[in-house]
Amino acid sequence: MSKKFRYLVPGTVLLAGFIFPMALANAQAVSLQEQLAAQYKLVKMGSDTSGYSVVEEGTLLAIQKGGLLGVPYSDTSVQNNKYEGGVVKAPNAMLSKGIGFGMKKFGKEQTTKLFAKSDKVYPTKIDVNLEKDTVTMGIVACDTCNKTDPPTYNKTNVVFVFPKGSLATASAGQVEDTIGTLLSISSDDAKQGDSGQQGGDQQQGGDQGGQQQGGQQQPAAQEQPAAEPASIDKGMTTDQVQTAMGKPDKIVNLGTKTIYYYKDMKVIFLSGKVSDVQ
């Protein structure tokens, strides 16, 4: 074996030792990013002469712990709040005042807002960083849900900090469980779906009543009861949902969480039972 070849082989092995772990880490980050994106639909914001507004709603989230510091959506700056070990760590107050002082020199005022527990928000972005063991989620207030008038659509970033080296091996379900301790998926979406279905049932009942009243002279044999619409209730098992709705178009298994995708909706299961419908 020539000296040139003897030097080349160790160098190639060493280079591969750097490239393959990096490629694997990037693949894991992309996979986790995709799975989180499938769980959390991002809101679409727009603006016109009247200001900013929600163009397309995202997954509605409910804040479980107060203390997140935000600013109006119109601000060019954004606050970064850390969430580590179940504790909210808002940005340094002196740093925020310094930014505000700097903005005053340009004739602008910075208004900060503390989000309260139970405030409803939409996700605006999700970024996974395996090297830093962080998942950053941008959020914006649902002013119509929170009955904020005039609307300001306060925004902020939440940096979820995981133990060193743990994010690379964590499942999407484990990451979502951590996110859920601060930003849980709101049950309002499911309630709205249920109320819409109940309204449809009442309307159907009214139509049937009108048909019966107007057709009393028709033979009873011609009257056929309408088939009851398929329904999904909270707490149903996967088998019960498939019995009611049929097999889903796609199934995403995230550990303790499973998502069934149908044509116009998705059904979310926690520990094998329905927890939300979107």
PDB file of C-alpha atoms in Angstrom, residues 31 37 120 125-127 147-148 173 228 251:
ATOM      1  CA  SER A  31     -38.559  14.878  10.655  1.00  0.00           C
ATOM      2  CA  ALA A  37     -46.021  21.185  11.599  1.00  0.00           C
ATOM      3  CA  LYS A 120     -56.098  32.141  23.238  1.00  0.00           C
ATOM      4  CA  LYS A 125     -43.894  29.611  13.282  1.00  0.00           C
ATOM      5  CA  ILE A 126     -42.105  26.489  14.589  1.00  0.00           C
ATOM      6  CA  ASP A 127     -38.305  26.119  14.500  1.00  0.00           C
ATOM      7  CA  LYS A 147     -62.472  39.926  23.106  1.00  0.00           C
ATOM      8  CA  THR A 148     -59.667  42.482  22.724  1.00  0.00           C
ATOM      9  CA  GLY A 173     -45.221  13.174  21.106  1.00  0.00           C
ATOM     10  CA  GLU A 228     -78.310   9.718  11.272  1.00  0.00           C
ATOM     11  CA  ILE A 251     -52.414   7.905  10.200  1.00  0.00           C
TER      12      ILE A 251
END
